[in-house]
CSV table of C-alpha atoms in Angstrom, one decimal:
chain,number,residue,atom,x,y,z
X,152,MET,CA,-13.3,7.3,-14.7
X,153,THR,CA,-16.0,7.5,-12.1
X,154,SER,CA,-17.0,10.9,-10.5
X,155,ALA,CA,-15.9,9.9,-6.9
X,156,THR,CA,-15.0,12.7,-4.5
X,157,ALA,CA,-13.3,12.9,-1.1
X,158,ALA,CA,-16.8,13.5,0.4
X,159,ASP,CA,-17.8,10.0,-0.8
X,160,TYR,CA,-15.2,8.6,1.6
X,161,GLY,CA,-16.0,10.8,4.7
X,162,TRP,CA,-17.2,7.6,6.4
X,163,ILE,CA,-13.6,6.4,7.0
X,164,ARG,CA,-13.4,9.0,9.9
X,165,SER,CA,-16.5,7.7,11.7
X,166,SER,CA,-15.7,6.2,15.1
X,167,THR,CA,-17.7,3.1,14.0
X,168,SER,CA,-16.0,2.9,10.6
X,169,PRO,CA,-14.5,-0.5,9.8
X,170,PHE,CA,-11.5,1.4,8.3
X,171,GLN,CA,-10.6,2.8,11.7
X,172,TYR,CA,-8.4,-0.2,12.5
X,173,ALA,CA,-6.5,0.2,9.3
X,174,LEU,CA,-5.8,3.9,10.0
X,175,GLU,CA,-4.7,3.1,13.5
X,176,VAL,CA,-2.3,0.2,12.9
X,177,GLY,CA,-1.3,0.9,9.3
X,178,TYR,CA,-2.5,-0.9,6.1
X,179,THR,CA,-1.9,-1.5,2.5
X,180,LEU,CA,-4.9,-1.9,0.1
X,181,THR,CA,-4.2,-3.1,-3.4
X,182,LEU,CA,-6.6,-3.3,-6.4
X,183,VAL,CA,-5.8,-5.2,-9.5
X,184,ARG,CA,-8.0,-5.9,-12.6
X,185,GLY,CA,-8.5,-9.4,-13.9
X,186,VAL,CA,-6.3,-11.2,-11.4
X,187,SER,CA,-7.9,-13.6,-9.0
X,188,PRO,CA,-7.1,-13.7,-5.2
X,189,ALA,CA,-5.5,-17.1,-5.7
X,190,GLU,CA,-3.2,-15.7,-8.5
X,191,LEU,CA,-2.4,-12.7,-6.4
X,192,PHE,CA,-1.3,-14.9,-3.6
X,193,ARG,CA,0.7,-17.1,-6.0
X,194,ILE,CA,2.6,-14.0,-7.3
X,195,ALA,CA,3.2,-12.9,-3.7
X,196,GLY,CA,4.6,-16.4,-2.7
X,197,ALA,CA,1.9,-16.6,0.0
X,198,GLU,CA,0.7,-19.6,1.9
X,199,PRO,CA,-3.1,-19.9,1.7
X,200,ARG,CA,-5.2,-20.2,4.9
X,201,ASP,CA,-8.9,-20.6,5.6
X,202,PRO,CA,-11.3,-17.9,4.5
X,203,CYS,CA,-12.3,-15.1,6.9
X,204,ASP,CA,-16.0,-14.4,7.2
X,205,GLY,CA,-15.9,-10.6,7.3
X,206,LEU,CA,-13.4,-7.9,8.4
X,207,ASP,CA,-13.7,-8.6,12.1
X,208,GLU,CA,-12.5,-12.2,11.6
X,209,LEU,CA,-9.7,-11.0,9.4
X,210,ILE,CA,-8.6,-8.5,12.1
X,211,LYS,CA,-8.8,-11.3,14.7
X,212,GLU,CA,-6.7,-13.7,12.6
X,213,HIS,CA,-4.2,-10.9,11.9
X,214,SER,CA,-3.8,-10.0,15.5
X,215,GLU,CA,-3.3,-13.6,16.6
X,216,LEU,CA,-0.6,-14.1,13.9
X,217,PHE,CA,1.1,-10.7,14.4
X,218,TYR,CA,1.0,-10.5,18.2
X,219,GLY,CA,1.2,-14.2,18.9
X,220,SER,CA,4.9,-14.4,18.1
X,221,GLU,CA,7.7,-13.4,20.5
X,222,ASP,CA,9.8,-12.1,17.6
X,223,TRP,CA,8.8,-10.0,14.6
X,224,PRO,CA,6.5,-12.3,12.5
X,225,GLU,CA,8.0,-13.7,9.4
X,226,SER,CA,4.7,-13.3,7.5
X,227,ILE,CA,1.7,-10.9,7.4
X,228,LEU,CA,-1.9,-12.0,7.0
X,229,THR,CA,-3.5,-10.7,3.8
X,230,GLY,CA,-7.2,-10.9,2.9
X,231,ALA,CA,-8.6,-10.6,-0.6
X,232,PHE,CA,-11.9,-10.8,-2.5
X,233,THR,CA,-13.3,-10.1,-5.9
X,234,VAL,CA,-15.4,-7.0,-6.7
X,235,PRO,CA,-16.7,-5.5,-9.9
X,236,GLY,CA,-15.1,-2.4,-11.3
X,237,THR,CA,-14.2,-0.6,-14.6
X,238,GLY,CA,-13.4,-3.2,-17.3
X,239,GLY,CA,-14.3,-6.3,-15.4
X,240,GLN,CA,-13.6,-8.0,-12.1
X,241,TRP,CA,-11.0,-6.6,-9.7
X,242,THR,CA,-9.3,-8.2,-6.7
X,243,LEU,CA,-9.1,-6.1,-3.5
X,244,ALA,CA,-6.3,-7.2,-1.2
X,245,LEU,CA,-6.0,-5.7,2.3
X,246,GLU,CA,-3.3,-6.2,4.9
X,247,PHE,CA,-2.5,-4.5,8.2
X,248,GLY,CA,1.0,-3.5,9.1
X,249,GLY,CA,2.3,-4.9,5.8
X,250,GLU,CA,3.7,-3.4,2.6
X,251,LEU,CA,2.8,-5.9,-0.1
X,252,GLY,CA,1.3,-3.1,-2.4
X,253,MET,CA,4.5,-1.1,-2.0
X,254,ARG,CA,6.9,-3.9,-3.2
X,255,GLU,CA,8.1,-2.9,-6.6
X,256,SER,CA,8.8,-6.4,-7.9
X,257,PHE,CA,5.4,-7.7,-6.8
X,258,MET,CA,3.5,-4.8,-8.2
X,259,LYS,CA,5.3,-5.0,-11.6
X,260,ALA,CA,4.5,-8.7,-11.8
X,261,LEU,CA,0.9,-8.2,-10.6
X,262,SER,CA,0.2,-5.4,-13.1
X,263,SER,CA,1.6,-7.2,-16.1
X,264,GLY,CA,-0.9,-6.8,-18.9
X,265,THR,CA,-3.4,-5.0,-16.6
X,266,ARG,CA,-3.7,-2.2,-14.1
X,267,ALA,CA,-3.0,-2.2,-10.3
X,268,VAL,CA,-3.4,0.6,-7.8
X,269,SER,CA,-2.4,0.6,-4.1
X,270,HIS,CA,-2.5,3.0,-1.2
X,271,SER,CA,-1.2,2.7,2.3
X,272,SER,CA,-0.7,4.3,5.6
X,273,ASN,CA,2.0,3.8,8.3
X,274,GLY,CA,-0.6,4.0,11.1
X,275,GLY,CA,0.0,6.9,13.6
X,276,LYS,CA,3.1,8.1,11.7
X,277,PRO,CA,2.5,10.6,8.9
X,278,MET,CA,3.6,8.4,6.0
X,279,ASP,CA,1.0,7.6,3.3
X,280,PHE,CA,1.7,6.4,-0.2
X,281,PHE,CA,-0.1,6.0,-3.5
X,282,HIS,CA,1.0,3.8,-6.5
X,283,TRP,CA,-0.5,3.4,-9.9
X,284,TYR,CA,1.0,0.6,-12.2
X,285,GLU,CA,0.0,-0.1,-15.8
X,286,ASP,CA,1.3,-3.2,-17.6
X,287,GLY,CA,4.3,-3.6,-15.2
X,288,VAL,CA,5.2,0.1,-15.3
X,289,LEU,CA,5.0,2.5,-12.3
X,290,ARG,CA,3.0,5.4,-13.8
X,291,THR,CA,2.5,7.7,-10.8
X,292,THR,CA,3.5,7.4,-7.2
X,293,PHE,CA,3.5,10.0,-4.4
X,294,GLU,CA,3.4,10.5,-0.7
X,295,TRP,CA,2.7,14.2,-1.0
X,296,ALA,CA,0.7,15.3,-4.1
X,297,ALA,CA,3.3,17.9,-5.1
X,298,ASP,CA,6.2,15.4,-4.9
X,299,ARG,CA,5.3,12.8,-7.6
X,300,THR,CA,7.5,10.3,-9.5
X,301,GLY,CA,6.9,7.6,-12.0
X,302,SER,CA,7.0,7.3,-15.8
X,303,THR,CA,4.0,9.7,-16.2
X,304,PRO,CA,3.9,11.6,-12.9
X,305,ASP,CA,1.6,14.3,-14.2
X,306,ASP,CA,-1.0,12.2,-15.9
X,307,LEU,CA,-3.3,12.4,-12.9
X,308,ASN,CA,-2.9,16.1,-12.2
X,309,ALA,CA,-6.3,17.2,-13.4
X,310,VAL,CA,-8.1,14.6,-11.4
X,311,MET,CA,-6.0,15.3,-8.3
X,312,ARG,CA,-7.0,19.0,-8.5
X,313,GLU,CA,-10.6,18.0,-8.7
X,314,LEU,CA,-10.2,16.0,-5.5
X,315,GLY,CA,-8.4,18.7,-3.6
X,316,LEU,CA,-4.9,17.2,-3.9
X,317,ASP,CA,-3.0,20.1,-5.4
X,318,PRO,CA,-0.2,18.7,-7.5
X,319,ASP,CA,1.5,22.1,-7.5
X,320,GLY,CA,1.5,22.9,-3.8
X,321,ASP,CA,-0.2,22.1,-0.5
X,322,PRO,CA,-3.6,20.3,-0.4
X,323,ASP,CA,-6.8,22.3,0.0
X,324,PRO,CA,-7.0,22.9,3.8
X,325,GLY,CA,-10.6,21.6,3.8
X,326,THR,CA,-9.7,18.3,2.1
X,327,ASP,CA,-9.3,15.0,3.9
X,328,THR,CA,-6.3,13.8,1.9
X,329,LYS,CA,-6.8,10.2,2.8
X,330,ALA,CA,-10.4,10.3,1.7
X,331,ALA,CA,-9.2,12.0,-1.5
X,332,VAL,CA,-6.7,9.3,-2.2
X,333,LEU,CA,-9.4,6.6,-1.8
X,334,ALA,CA,-11.5,8.6,-4.3
X,335,LEU,CA,-8.5,8.7,-6.6
X,336,ALA,CA,-8.2,5.0,-6.4
X,337,GLU,CA,-11.9,4.7,-7.3
X,338,ARG,CA,-11.4,7.0,-10.3
X,339,LEU,CA,-8.7,4.6,-11.6
X,340,THR,CA,-10.5,1.4,-10.9
X,341,GLY,CA,-14.2,2.0,-10.8
X,342,VAL,CA,-14.3,0.1,-7.4
X,343,ARG,CA,-16.4,1.9,-4.8
X,344,LEU,CA,-15.0,1.1,-1.4
X,345,THR,CA,-17.8,1.1,1.3
X,346,ALA,CA,-18.0,0.3,4.9
X,347,ASP,CA,-20.4,-2.5,4.2
X,348,LEU,CA,-18.1,-4.0,1.5
X,349,LEU,CA,-15.1,-4.0,3.9
X,350,ALA,CA,-17.1,-5.3,6.9
X,351,ASN,CA,-19.1,-8.1,5.3
X,352,SER,CA,-17.1,-9.6,2.4
X,353,GLU,CA,-15.6,-13.0,2.7
X,354,TYR,CA,-11.9,-12.7,2.5
X,355,GLN,CA,-9.7,-15.3,1.0
X,356,SER,CA,-6.6,-15.2,3.2
X,357,ALA,CA,-3.0,-16.1,3.0
X,358,GLU,CA,0.3,-15.5,4.9
X,359,VAL,CA,2.5,-13.3,2.8
X,360,PRO,CA,6.2,-13.7,3.7
X,361,GLU,CA,8.3,-10.7,4.7
X,362,GLU,CA,10.3,-9.4,1.9
X,363,PRO,CA,14.0,-10.5,2.2
X,364,ALA,CA,16.4,-7.8,3.1
X,365,ALA,CA,18.5,-6.6,0.2
X,366,GLU,CA,22.0,-8.0,0.0
X,367,TRP,CA,24.7,-5.3,0.4
X,368,GLU,CA,28.3,-5.3,-0.9
X,369,SER,CA,29.8,-2.2,0.8
X,370,VAL,CA,29.1,0.7,3.1
X,371,THR,CA,30.3,4.3,3.1
X,372,ILE,CA,31.1,6.1,6.3
X,373,ASP,CA,31.1,9.9,5.9
X,374,ILE,CA,31.2,11.9,9.2
X,375,THR,CA,32.2,15.5,9.9
X,376,ASP,CA,32.8,16.4,13.5
X,377,ALA,CA,32.1,19.6,15.4
X,378,HIS,CA,35.6,20.9,14.5
X,379,GLY,CA,35.2,20.3,10.8
X,380,GLU,CA,37.3,17.2,10.6
X,381,ARG,CA,36.0,14.7,8.2
X,382,THR,CA,36.2,10.9,8.5
X,383,TYR,CA,35.5,9.1,5.2
X,384,ALA,CA,35.8,5.4,4.6
X,385,HIS,CA,34.4,2.9,2.1
X,386,VAL,CA,34.3,-0.6,3.5
X,387,ARG,CA,33.6,-3.7,1.5
X,388,ARG,CA,31.5,-6.6,2.9
X,389,ASP,CA,34.5,-9.0,2.7
X,390,GLN,CA,36.6,-6.6,4.8
X,391,LEU,CA,34.3,-7.0,7.8
């Protein structure tokens, strides 16, 4: 692992930081070892587009696709490029307002035989997630450091303590938790995310389709009114 700290990512809070747009509108950033951008897009079922020369162009293309539709868009623009890290080359995939790195089926397939890490933010809403997959298995995931799940939820505890993310309680008050999560991602991948890297890389781009809504077979209605009377019903889809 590298020795990255939250202080190494203090630049994300600068008013001129290229990461500001991601924090404002929401983002998902995924890192995977040994998988090319083209293969990542294939696994995601994405439709390739022309490359974007730098982050500003990716943001422009994203905005035109996202806000250019009268309805909720059926796909999200994702940009990806290759960068060196621990154990070889890694692909960094970045999208705004999407959740590709939070899709369980995608991340399992993407990390088959390798390692994949993703972190995300829901923009202005206080929802931030971290996922670490190894060979198709979700090893550790959390929104709050003290509320972890996965097959090995405690394997990163020592590193998280070093970064100010207390796995047993509240974060250190002086810790920027988002910066600490970026440092945690670097510890696992060896990929140092910098303002220059984000701003000036050429992004291979593709439209990633929205994940289909899960089919449902039944719904349970369970309501208790102010008088303590309970209404309970289980309704099958074929009854509606």
